[in-house]
């Protein structure tokens, strides 16, 4: 009986690990990446600081690869968007190192952050380096959301 209970415990523990989805980017795969003037998606320098800006360009195959990398099943993908870790408006690029599948509940925890940083950069009250630090701190912080379960909630 003890063996059965222990086996059941391990089975439940394993299924919980396999069936919970990310609440933050994996820092081993995605650390964020900045646009530069040599990037094929570069279009213009923005703001007083002359920050290189890349146009949005994320292929369907890249999105699919990211969902697979993060183990997001097809039935759940409608609850996610492919998010730029460093937003394009702050000078991020479209490389896989700057992308991850973000669940809508995670996005809702910081509804105005990107817009606020964009407005501060645009007005010259914030430098890109500061904006990037704020974004990375917020996206990699210990979230109030601990996991997203297998029912795609």
mmCIF file of N, CA, C and O in Angstrom, residues 14-114:
data_model
loop_
_atom_site.group_PDB
_atom_site.id
_atom_site.type_symbol
_atom_site.label_atom_id
_atom_site.label_comp_id
_atom_site.label_asym_id
_atom_site.label_seq_id
_atom_site.Cartn_x
_atom_site.Cartn_y
_atom_site.Cartn_z
ATOM 1 N N UNK A 14 4.597 14.752 -10.712
ATOM 2 C CA UNK A 14 5.117 14.845 -12.081
ATOM 3 C C UNK A 14 4.103 15.526 -12.993
ATOM 4 O O UNK A 14 4.444 16.403 -13.771
ATOM 5 N N UNK A 15 2.842 15.167 -12.879
ATOM 6 C CA UNK A 15 1.822 15.765 -13.753
ATOM 7 C C UNK A 15 1.663 17.246 -13.467
ATOM 8 O O UNK A 15 1.435 18.030 -14.373
ATOM 9 N N UNK A 16 1.800 17.657 -12.215
ATOM 10 C CA UNK A 16 1.727 19.083 -11.898
ATOM 11 C C UNK A 16 2.874 19.843 -12.530
ATOM 12 O O UNK A 16 2.705 20.945 -13.036
ATOM 13 N N UNK A 17 4.062 19.277 -12.514
ATOM 14 C CA UNK A 17 5.210 19.930 -13.116
ATOM 15 C C UNK A 17 5.051 20.018 -14.625
ATOM 16 O O UNK A 17 5.342 21.028 -15.232
ATOM 17 N N UNK A 18 4.588 18.973 -15.245
ATOM 18 C CA UNK A 18 4.454 18.936 -16.695
ATOM 19 C C UNK A 18 3.320 19.841 -17.158
ATOM 20 O O UNK A 18 3.402 20.464 -18.195
ATOM 21 N N UNK A 19 2.257 19.943 -16.372
ATOM 22 C CA UNK A 19 1.061 20.623 -16.811
ATOM 23 C C UNK A 19 0.925 22.056 -16.317
ATOM 24 O O UNK A 19 -0.112 22.655 -16.475
ATOM 25 N N UNK A 20 1.938 22.607 -15.703
ATOM 26 C CA UNK A 20 1.871 24.020 -15.373
ATOM 27 C C UNK A 20 2.689 24.776 -16.414
ATOM 28 O O UNK A 20 3.709 24.294 -16.884
ATOM 29 N N UNK A 21 2.189 25.942 -16.782
ATOM 30 C CA UNK A 21 2.783 26.710 -17.860
ATOM 31 C C UNK A 21 3.478 27.947 -17.314
ATOM 32 O O UNK A 21 3.220 28.380 -16.192
ATOM 33 N N UNK A 22 4.340 28.570 -18.091
ATOM 34 C CA UNK A 22 5.206 29.626 -17.570
ATOM 35 C C UNK A 22 4.458 30.894 -17.149
ATOM 36 O O UNK A 22 3.467 31.278 -17.764
ATOM 37 N N UNK A 23 4.967 31.525 -16.096
ATOM 38 C CA UNK A 23 4.454 32.814 -15.657
ATOM 39 C C UNK A 23 5.490 33.914 -15.855
ATOM 40 O O UNK A 23 5.228 35.076 -15.561
ATOM 41 N N UNK A 24 6.659 33.528 -16.342
ATOM 42 C CA UNK A 24 7.698 34.500 -16.687
ATOM 43 C C UNK A 24 8.582 33.883 -17.769
ATOM 44 O O UNK A 24 8.599 32.666 -17.935
ATOM 45 N N UNK A 25 9.309 34.723 -18.509
ATOM 46 C CA UNK A 25 10.214 34.173 -19.517
ATOM 47 C C UNK A 25 11.290 33.301 -18.864
ATOM 48 O O UNK A 25 11.697 33.554 -17.736
ATOM 49 N N UNK A 26 11.741 32.289 -19.576
ATOM 50 C CA UNK A 26 12.830 31.460 -19.085
ATOM 51 C C UNK A 26 14.138 32.206 -19.346
ATOM 52 O O UNK A 26 14.497 32.434 -20.502
ATOM 53 N N UNK A 27 14.860 32.594 -18.302
ATOM 54 C CA UNK A 27 16.076 33.394 -18.510
ATOM 55 C C UNK A 27 17.192 32.644 -19.239
ATOM 56 O O UNK A 27 18.122 33.261 -19.742
ATOM 57 N N UNK A 28 17.088 31.329 -19.340
ATOM 58 C CA UNK A 28 18.086 30.561 -20.091
ATOM 59 C C UNK A 28 17.841 30.649 -21.594
ATOM 60 O O UNK A 28 18.750 30.440 -22.384
ATOM 61 N N UNK A 29 16.603 30.932 -21.975
ATOM 62 C CA UNK A 29 16.252 31.006 -23.396
ATOM 63 C C UNK A 29 16.042 32.425 -23.864
ATOM 64 O O UNK A 29 16.247 32.731 -25.034
ATOM 65 N N UNK A 30 15.572 33.283 -22.963
ATOM 66 C CA UNK A 30 15.152 34.614 -23.374
ATOM 67 C C UNK A 30 15.566 35.651 -22.341
ATOM 68 O O UNK A 30 14.946 35.775 -21.293
ATOM 69 N N UNK A 31 16.600 36.386 -22.646
ATOM 70 C CA UNK A 31 17.091 37.417 -21.732
ATOM 71 C C UNK A 31 16.690 38.813 -22.177
ATOM 72 O O UNK A 31 16.969 39.783 -21.506
ATOM 73 N N UNK A 32 16.065 38.918 -23.333
ATOM 74 C CA UNK A 32 15.764 40.217 -23.906
ATOM 75 C C UNK A 32 16.853 40.578 -24.895
ATOM 76 O O UNK A 32 17.998 40.147 -24.767
ATOM 77 N N UNK A 33 16.493 41.336 -25.902
ATOM 78 C CA UNK A 33 17.445 41.713 -26.939
ATOM 79 C C UNK A 33 17.017 43.039 -27.548
ATOM 80 O O UNK A 33 15.825 43.288 -27.737
ATOM 81 N N UNK A 34 18.006 43.880 -27.860
ATOM 82 C CA UNK A 34 17.734 45.212 -28.387
ATOM 83 C C UNK A 34 17.895 45.282 -29.899
ATOM 84 O O UNK A 34 18.742 44.598 -30.482
ATOM 85 N N UNK A 35 17.120 46.149 -30.502
ATOM 86 C CA UNK A 35 17.231 46.456 -31.925
ATOM 87 C C UNK A 35 18.542 47.225 -32.162
ATOM 88 O O UNK A 35 19.035 47.918 -31.277
ATOM 89 N N UNK A 36 19.093 47.069 -33.345
ATOM 90 C CA UNK A 36 20.242 47.882 -33.751
ATOM 91 C C UNK A 36 20.071 48.243 -35.222
ATOM 92 O O UNK A 36 19.207 47.701 -35.908
ATOM 93 N N UNK A 37 20.868 49.139 -35.686
ATOM 94 C CA UNK A 37 20.709 49.644 -37.054
ATOM 95 C C UNK A 37 21.023 48.613 -38.128
ATOM 96 O O UNK A 37 20.646 48.793 -39.281
ATOM 97 N N UNK A 38 21.686 47.532 -37.785
ATOM 98 C CA UNK A 38 21.977 46.461 -38.741
ATOM 99 C C UNK A 38 20.863 45.412 -38.797
ATOM 100 O O UNK A 38 20.864 44.547 -39.667
ATOM 101 N N UNK A 39 19.934 45.476 -37.895
ATOM 102 C CA UNK A 39 18.840 44.514 -37.835
ATOM 103 C C UNK A 39 17.952 44.677 -39.070
ATOM 104 O O UNK A 39 17.619 45.801 -39.438
ATOM 105 N N UNK A 40 17.544 43.587 -39.717
ATOM 106 C CA UNK A 40 16.691 43.702 -40.909
ATOM 107 C C UNK A 40 15.330 44.360 -40.627
ATOM 108 O O UNK A 40 14.706 44.885 -41.550
ATOM 109 N N UNK A 41 14.886 44.373 -39.382
ATOM 110 C CA UNK A 41 13.610 44.991 -39.029
ATOM 111 C C UNK A 41 13.755 46.449 -38.583
ATOM 112 O O UNK A 41 12.756 47.109 -38.280
ATOM 113 N N UNK A 42 14.980 46.955 -38.548
ATOM 114 C CA UNK A 42 15.222 48.351 -38.148
ATOM 115 C C UNK A 42 14.529 49.290 -39.127
ATOM 116 O O UNK A 42 14.563 49.095 -40.334
ATOM 117 N N UNK A 43 13.896 50.339 -38.576
ATOM 118 C CA UNK A 43 13.255 51.304 -39.476
ATOM 119 C C UNK A 43 13.676 52.742 -39.223
ATOM 120 O O UNK A 43 13.795 53.510 -40.171
ATOM 121 N N UNK A 44 13.912 53.123 -37.971
ATOM 122 C CA UNK A 44 14.197 54.530 -37.675
ATOM 123 C C UNK A 44 14.745 54.633 -36.248
ATOM 124 O O UNK A 44 14.571 53.719 -35.452
ATOM 125 N N UNK A 45 15.409 55.746 -35.964
ATOM 126 C CA UNK A 45 15.785 56.048 -34.582
ATOM 127 C C UNK A 45 14.644 56.852 -33.964
ATOM 128 O O UNK A 45 14.032 57.688 -34.637
ATOM 129 N N UNK A 46 14.385 56.592 -32.685
ATOM 130 C CA UNK A 46 13.275 57.275 -32.009
ATOM 131 C C UNK A 46 13.751 57.998 -30.760
ATOM 132 O O UNK A 46 14.745 57.630 -30.166
ATOM 133 N N UNK A 47 12.984 58.980 -30.389
ATOM 134 C CA UNK A 47 13.150 59.728 -29.155
ATOM 135 C C UNK A 47 14.404 60.604 -29.204
ATOM 136 O O UNK A 47 15.214 60.522 -30.123
ATOM 137 N N UNK A 48 14.558 61.410 -28.188
ATOM 138 C CA UNK A 48 15.724 62.298 -28.083
ATOM 139 C C UNK A 48 17.018 61.489 -27.991
ATOM 140 O O UNK A 48 18.061 61.929 -28.449
ATOM 141 N N UNK A 49 16.913 60.297 -27.429
ATOM 142 C CA UNK A 49 18.080 59.435 -27.229
ATOM 143 C C UNK A 49 18.505 58.706 -28.507
ATOM 144 O O UNK A 49 19.538 58.050 -28.540
ATOM 145 N N UNK A 50 17.710 58.799 -29.570
ATOM 146 C CA UNK A 50 18.002 58.129 -30.857
ATOM 147 C C UNK A 50 18.123 56.620 -30.686
ATOM 148 O O UNK A 50 19.116 55.992 -31.041
ATOM 149 N N UNK A 51 17.067 56.020 -30.151
ATOM 150 C CA UNK A 51 17.015 54.578 -29.920
ATOM 151 C C UNK A 51 16.590 53.884 -31.213
ATOM 152 O O UNK A 51 15.556 54.223 -31.787
ATOM 153 N N UNK A 52 17.366 52.903 -31.695
ATOM 154 C CA UNK A 52 16.945 52.148 -32.883
ATOM 155 C C UNK A 52 15.598 51.462 -32.635
ATOM 156 O O UNK A 52 15.393 50.843 -31.584
ATOM 157 N N UNK A 53 14.721 51.588 -33.612
ATOM 158 C CA UNK A 53 13.387 50.997 -33.519
ATOM 159 C C UNK A 53 13.224 49.937 -34.594
ATOM 160 O O UNK A 53 13.481 50.185 -35.773
ATOM 161 N N UNK A 54 12.782 48.752 -34.198
ATOM 162 C CA UNK A 54 12.493 47.658 -35.125
ATOM 163 C C UNK A 54 10.983 47.535 -35.301
ATOM 164 O O UNK A 54 10.230 47.579 -34.324
ATOM 165 N N UNK A 55 10.558 47.365 -36.542
ATOM 166 C CA UNK A 55 9.148 47.092 -36.838
ATOM 167 C C UNK A 55 8.807 45.685 -36.362
ATOM 168 O O UNK A 55 9.660 44.797 -36.376
ATOM 169 N N UNK A 56 7.560 45.478 -35.973
ATOM 170 C CA UNK A 56 7.089 44.158 -35.533
ATOM 171 C C UNK A 56 7.171 43.175 -36.707
ATOM 172 O O UNK A 56 6.671 43.452 -37.791
ATOM 173 N N UNK A 57 7.821 42.038 -36.457
ATOM 174 C CA UNK A 57 7.977 41.038 -37.504
ATOM 175 C C UNK A 57 8.291 39.691 -36.854
ATOM 176 O O UNK A 57 9.454 39.332 -36.708
ATOM 177 N N UNK A 58 7.253 38.992 -36.442
ATOM 178 C CA UNK A 58 7.419 37.676 -35.818
ATOM 179 C C UNK A 58 6.634 36.673 -36.661
ATOM 180 O O UNK A 58 5.408 36.756 -36.763
ATOM 181 N N UNK A 59 7.327 35.761 -37.272
ATOM 182 C CA UNK A 59 6.696 34.792 -38.169
ATOM 183 C C UNK A 59 5.856 33.777 -37.401
ATOM 184 O O UNK A 59 6.071 33.529 -36.210
ATOM 185 N N UNK A 60 4.929 33.175 -38.101
ATOM 186 C CA UNK A 60 4.107 32.105 -37.513
ATOM 187 C C UNK A 60 4.964 30.941 -37.057
ATOM 188 O O UNK A 60 4.702 30.330 -36.018
ATOM 189 N N UNK A 61 6.005 30.646 -37.818
ATOM 190 C CA UNK A 61 6.870 29.523 -37.431
ATOM 191 C C UNK A 61 7.649 29.838 -36.152
ATOM 192 O O UNK A 61 7.851 28.957 -35.317
ATOM 193 N N UNK A 62 8.044 31.083 -35.977
ATOM 194 C CA UNK A 62 8.721 31.473 -34.733
ATOM 195 C C UNK A 62 7.761 31.359 -33.559
ATOM 196 O O UNK A 62 8.116 30.840 -32.499
ATOM 197 N N UNK A 63 6.542 31.834 -33.741
ATOM 198 C CA UNK A 63 5.540 31.728 -32.676
ATOM 199 C C UNK A 63 5.311 30.268 -32.300
ATOM 200 O O UNK A 63 5.302 29.916 -31.116
ATOM 201 N N UNK A 64 5.150 29.437 -33.309
ATOM 202 C CA UNK A 64 4.923 28.009 -33.059
ATOM 203 C C UNK A 64 6.100 27.401 -32.298
ATOM 204 O O UNK A 64 5.916 26.638 -31.343
ATOM 205 N N UNK A 65 7.312 27.743 -32.697
ATOM 206 C CA UNK A 65 8.512 27.234 -32.014
ATOM 207 C C UNK A 65 8.547 27.659 -30.553
ATOM 208 O O UNK A 65 8.926 26.877 -29.682
ATOM 209 N N UNK A 66 8.151 28.892 -30.290
ATOM 210 C CA UNK A 66 8.147 29.375 -28.908
ATOM 211 C C UNK A 66 7.096 28.657 -28.072
ATOM 212 O O UNK A 66 7.370 28.265 -26.928
ATOM 213 N N UNK A 67 5.916 28.463 -28.636
ATOM 214 C CA UNK A 67 4.892 27.709 -27.904
ATOM 215 C C UNK A 67 5.379 26.291 -27.592
ATOM 216 O O UNK A 67 5.167 25.779 -26.495
ATOM 217 N N UNK A 68 6.050 25.676 -28.538
ATOM 218 C CA UNK A 68 6.571 24.328 -28.318
ATOM 219 C C UNK A 68 7.699 24.328 -27.295
ATOM 220 O O UNK A 68 7.758 23.459 -26.429
ATOM 221 N N UNK A 69 8.588 25.300 -27.367
ATOM 222 C CA UNK A 69 9.691 25.400 -26.415
ATOM 223 C C UNK A 69 9.172 25.507 -24.983
ATOM 224 O O UNK A 69 9.708 24.891 -24.064
ATOM 225 N N UNK A 70 8.106 26.277 -24.801
ATOM 226 C CA UNK A 70 7.531 26.484 -23.474
ATOM 227 C C UNK A 70 6.437 25.456 -23.134
ATOM 228 O O UNK A 70 5.764 25.582 -22.117
ATOM 229 N N UNK A 71 6.261 24.457 -23.988
ATOM 230 C CA UNK A 71 5.283 23.381 -23.754
ATOM 231 C C UNK A 71 3.848 23.879 -23.610
ATOM 232 O O UNK A 71 3.091 23.385 -22.775
ATOM 233 N N UNK A 72 3.465 24.840 -24.438
ATOM 234 C CA UNK A 72 2.090 25.341 -24.437
ATOM 235 C C UNK A 72 1.312 24.541 -25.486
ATOM 236 O O UNK A 72 1.596 24.647 -26.676
ATOM 237 N N UNK A 73 0.332 23.741 -25.058
ATOM 238 C CA UNK A 73 -0.418 22.945 -26.035
ATOM 239 C C UNK A 73 -1.290 23.830 -26.931
ATOM 240 O O UNK A 73 -1.697 24.925 -26.535
ATOM 241 N N UNK A 74 -1.579 23.331 -28.098
ATOM 242 C CA UNK A 74 -2.384 24.089 -29.062
ATOM 243 C C UNK A 74 -3.719 24.532 -28.474
ATOM 244 O O UNK A 74 -4.173 25.640 -28.731
ATOM 245 N N UNK A 75 -4.341 23.684 -27.664
ATOM 246 C CA UNK A 75 -5.656 24.024 -27.103
ATOM 247 C C UNK A 75 -5.601 25.233 -26.165
ATOM 248 O O UNK A 75 -6.621 25.852 -25.908
ATOM 249 N N UNK A 76 -4.421 25.590 -25.689
ATOM 250 C CA UNK A 76 -4.286 26.698 -24.739
ATOM 251 C C UNK A 76 -3.740 27.980 -25.366
ATOM 252 O O UNK A 76 -3.747 29.031 -24.732
ATOM 253 N N UNK A 77 -3.261 27.923 -26.563
ATOM 254 C CA UNK A 77 -2.538 29.056 -27.162
ATOM 255 C C UNK A 77 -3.380 30.309 -27.331
ATOM 256 O O UNK A 77 -2.846 31.406 -27.390
ATOM 257 N N UNK A 78 -4.691 30.161 -27.356
ATOM 258 C CA UNK A 78 -5.543 31.347 -27.481
ATOM 259 C C UNK A 78 -5.531 32.219 -26.226
ATOM 260 O O UNK A 78 -5.985 33.354 -26.255
ATOM 261 N N UNK A 79 -5.003 31.703 -25.141
ATOM 262 C CA UNK A 79 -4.881 32.464 -23.886
ATOM 263 C C UNK A 79 -3.534 33.189 -23.793
ATOM 264 O O UNK A 79 -3.268 33.867 -22.811
ATOM 265 N N UNK A 80 -2.698 33.026 -24.793
ATOM 266 C CA UNK A 80 -1.344 33.574 -24.795
ATOM 267 C C UNK A 80 -1.144 34.522 -25.967
ATOM 268 O O UNK A 80 -1.799 34.407 -26.995
ATOM 269 N N UNK A 81 -0.183 35.416 -25.795
ATOM 270 C CA UNK A 81 0.338 36.192 -26.920
ATOM 271 C C UNK A 81 1.854 36.053 -26.887
ATOM 272 O O UNK A 81 2.442 35.844 -25.822
ATOM 273 N N UNK A 82 2.456 36.158 -28.034
ATOM 274 C CA UNK A 82 3.923 36.168 -28.063
ATOM 275 C C UNK A 82 4.345 37.583 -27.706
ATOM 276 O O UNK A 82 4.062 38.539 -28.433
ATOM 277 N N UNK A 83 4.962 37.699 -26.567
ATOM 278 C CA UNK A 83 5.322 38.988 -25.985
ATOM 279 C C UNK A 83 6.788 39.292 -26.239
ATOM 280 O O UNK A 83 7.639 38.411 -26.168
ATOM 281 N N UNK A 84 7.072 40.561 -26.521
ATOM 282 C CA UNK A 84 8.451 41.033 -26.587
ATOM 283 C C UNK A 84 8.881 41.340 -25.158
ATOM 284 O O UNK A 84 8.246 42.165 -24.482
ATOM 285 N N UNK A 85 9.907 40.679 -24.676
ATOM 286 C CA UNK A 85 10.381 40.921 -23.315
ATOM 287 C C UNK A 85 10.748 42.397 -23.178
ATOM 288 O O UNK A 85 10.257 43.084 -22.299
ATOM 289 N N UNK A 86 11.626 42.870 -24.044
ATOM 290 C CA UNK A 86 11.875 44.307 -24.145
ATOM 291 C C UNK A 86 10.987 44.785 -25.283
ATOM 292 O O UNK A 86 11.188 44.407 -26.435
ATOM 293 N N UNK A 87 9.950 45.568 -24.972
ATOM 294 C CA UNK A 87 9.003 45.980 -26.006
ATOM 295 C C UNK A 87 9.678 46.731 -27.151
ATOM 296 O O UNK A 87 10.699 47.402 -26.959
ATOM 297 N N UNK A 88 9.084 46.615 -28.324
ATOM 298 C CA UNK A 88 9.595 47.348 -29.478
ATOM 299 C C UNK A 88 9.641 48.843 -29.194
ATOM 300 O O UNK A 88 10.581 49.530 -29.611
ATOM 301 N N UNK A 89 8.665 49.354 -28.477
ATOM 302 C CA UNK A 89 8.600 50.787 -28.176
ATOM 303 C C UNK A 89 9.753 51.268 -27.300
ATOM 304 O O UNK A 89 10.043 52.457 -27.236
ATOM 305 N N UNK A 90 10.428 50.347 -26.656
ATOM 306 C CA UNK A 90 11.577 50.681 -25.808
ATOM 307 C C UNK A 90 12.886 50.321 -26.515
ATOM 308 O O UNK A 90 13.962 50.531 -25.999
ATOM 309 N N UNK A 91 12.776 49.761 -27.707
ATOM 310 C CA UNK A 91 13.971 49.433 -28.478
ATOM 311 C C UNK A 91 14.271 47.957 -28.573
ATOM 312 O O UNK A 91 15.353 47.571 -28.994
ATOM 313 N N UNK A 92 13.327 47.098 -28.201
ATOM 314 C CA UNK A 92 13.521 45.658 -28.324
ATOM 315 C C UNK A 92 13.471 45.214 -29.774
ATOM 316 O O UNK A 92 13.086 45.973 -30.666
ATOM 317 N N UNK A 93 13.891 43.978 -30.014
ATOM 318 C CA UNK A 93 13.847 43.436 -31.372
ATOM 319 C C UNK A 93 12.944 42.204 -31.417
ATOM 320 O O UNK A 93 12.301 41.861 -30.433
ATOM 321 N N UNK A 94 12.911 41.557 -32.578
ATOM 322 C CA UNK A 94 12.046 40.395 -32.806
ATOM 323 C C UNK A 94 12.780 39.063 -32.692
ATOM 324 O O UNK A 94 12.248 38.036 -33.109
ATOM 325 N N UNK A 95 13.962 39.045 -32.141
ATOM 326 C CA UNK A 95 14.714 37.792 -32.043
ATOM 327 C C UNK A 95 14.077 36.873 -31.005
ATOM 328 O O UNK A 95 13.425 37.337 -30.060
ATOM 329 N N UNK A 96 14.261 35.566 -31.164
ATOM 330 C CA UNK A 96 13.706 34.626 -30.183
ATOM 331 C C UNK A 96 14.178 34.895 -28.756
ATOM 332 O O UNK A 96 13.455 34.595 -27.805
ATOM 333 N N UNK A 97 15.345 35.492 -28.601
ATOM 334 C CA UNK A 97 15.857 35.820 -27.260
ATOM 335 C C UNK A 97 15.044 36.926 -26.597
ATOM 336 O O UNK A 97 15.200 37.183 -25.407
ATOM 337 N N UNK A 98 14.211 37.589 -27.377
ATOM 338 C CA UNK A 98 13.396 38.684 -26.850
ATOM 339 C C UNK A 98 11.899 38.346 -26.880
ATOM 340 O O UNK A 98 11.068 39.219 -26.741
ATOM 341 N N UNK A 99 11.575 37.071 -27.040
ATOM 342 C CA UNK A 99 10.175 36.670 -27.164
ATOM 343 C C UNK A 99 9.847 35.531 -26.207
ATOM 344 O O UNK A 99 10.700 34.705 -25.904
ATOM 345 N N UNK A 100 8.597 35.499 -25.790
ATOM 346 C CA UNK A 100 8.109 34.387 -24.967
ATOM 347 C C UNK A 100 6.585 34.384 -25.008
ATOM 348 O O UNK A 100 5.965 35.412 -25.276
ATOM 349 N N UNK A 101 5.943 33.230 -24.758
ATOM 350 C CA UNK A 101 4.484 33.178 -24.718
ATOM 351 C C UNK A 101 3.982 33.658 -23.357
ATOM 352 O O UNK A 101 4.249 33.045 -22.332
ATOM 353 N N UNK A 102 3.277 34.776 -23.362
ATOM 354 C CA UNK A 102 2.791 35.366 -22.115
ATOM 355 C C UNK A 102 1.287 35.124 -21.978
ATOM 356 O O UNK A 102 0.508 35.468 -22.860
ATOM 357 N N UNK A 103 0.900 34.538 -20.868
ATOM 358 C CA UNK A 103 -0.507 34.271 -20.589
ATOM 359 C C UNK A 103 -1.221 35.586 -20.284
ATOM 360 O O UNK A 103 -0.644 36.503 -19.709
ATOM 361 N N UNK A 104 -2.488 35.662 -20.656
ATOM 362 C CA UNK A 104 -3.260 36.889 -20.455
ATOM 363 C C UNK A 104 -3.345 37.301 -18.985
ATOM 364 O O UNK A 104 -3.389 38.486 -18.666
ATOM 365 N N UNK A 105 -3.356 36.336 -18.065
ATOM 366 C CA UNK A 105 -3.398 36.676 -16.633
ATOM 367 C C UNK A 105 -2.094 37.333 -16.183
ATOM 368 O O UNK A 105 -2.106 38.199 -15.310
ATOM 369 N N UNK A 106 -0.989 36.909 -16.751
ATOM 370 C CA UNK A 106 0.304 37.507 -16.413
ATOM 371 C C UNK A 106 0.344 38.932 -16.951
ATOM 372 O O UNK A 106 0.753 39.868 -16.260
ATOM 373 N N UNK A 107 -0.064 39.114 -18.189
ATOM 374 C CA UNK A 107 -0.088 40.438 -18.811
ATOM 375 C C UNK A 107 -0.922 41.416 -17.984
ATOM 376 O O UNK A 107 -0.561 42.579 -17.832
ATOM 377 N N UNK A 108 -2.020 40.928 -17.417
ATOM 378 C CA UNK A 108 -2.925 41.776 -16.644
ATOM 379 C C UNK A 108 -2.311 42.285 -15.342
ATOM 380 O O UNK A 108 -2.816 43.243 -14.758
ATOM 381 N N UNK A 109 -1.210 41.687 -14.901
ATOM 382 C CA UNK A 109 -0.589 42.130 -13.652
ATOM 383 C C UNK A 109 0.184 43.435 -13.819
ATOM 384 O O UNK A 109 0.551 44.058 -12.837
ATOM 385 N N UNK A 110 0.430 43.860 -15.056
ATOM 386 C CA UNK A 110 1.150 45.112 -15.295
ATOM 387 C C UNK A 110 0.550 45.839 -16.513
ATOM 388 O O UNK A 110 1.222 46.059 -17.517
ATOM 389 N N UNK A 111 -0.724 46.234 -16.405
ATOM 390 C CA UNK A 111 -1.450 46.735 -17.576
ATOM 391 C C UNK A 111 -0.885 48.003 -18.207
ATOM 392 O O UNK A 111 -0.993 48.182 -19.411
ATOM 393 N N UNK A 112 -0.288 48.892 -17.453
ATOM 394 C CA UNK A 112 0.157 50.178 -17.997
ATOM 395 C C UNK A 112 1.670 50.304 -18.104
ATOM 396 O O UNK A 112 2.158 51.324 -18.565
ATOM 397 N N UNK A 113 2.402 49.298 -17.675
ATOM 398 C CA UNK A 113 3.854 49.435 -17.585
ATOM 399 C C UNK A 113 4.491 49.853 -18.900
ATOM 400 O O UNK A 113 5.246 50.831 -18.949
ATOM 401 N N UNK A 114 4.223 49.144 -19.973
ATOM 402 C CA UNK A 114 4.871 49.454 -21.248
ATOM 403 C C UNK A 114 4.480 50.832 -21.755
ATOM 404 O O UNK A 114 5.333 51.576 -22.251
#
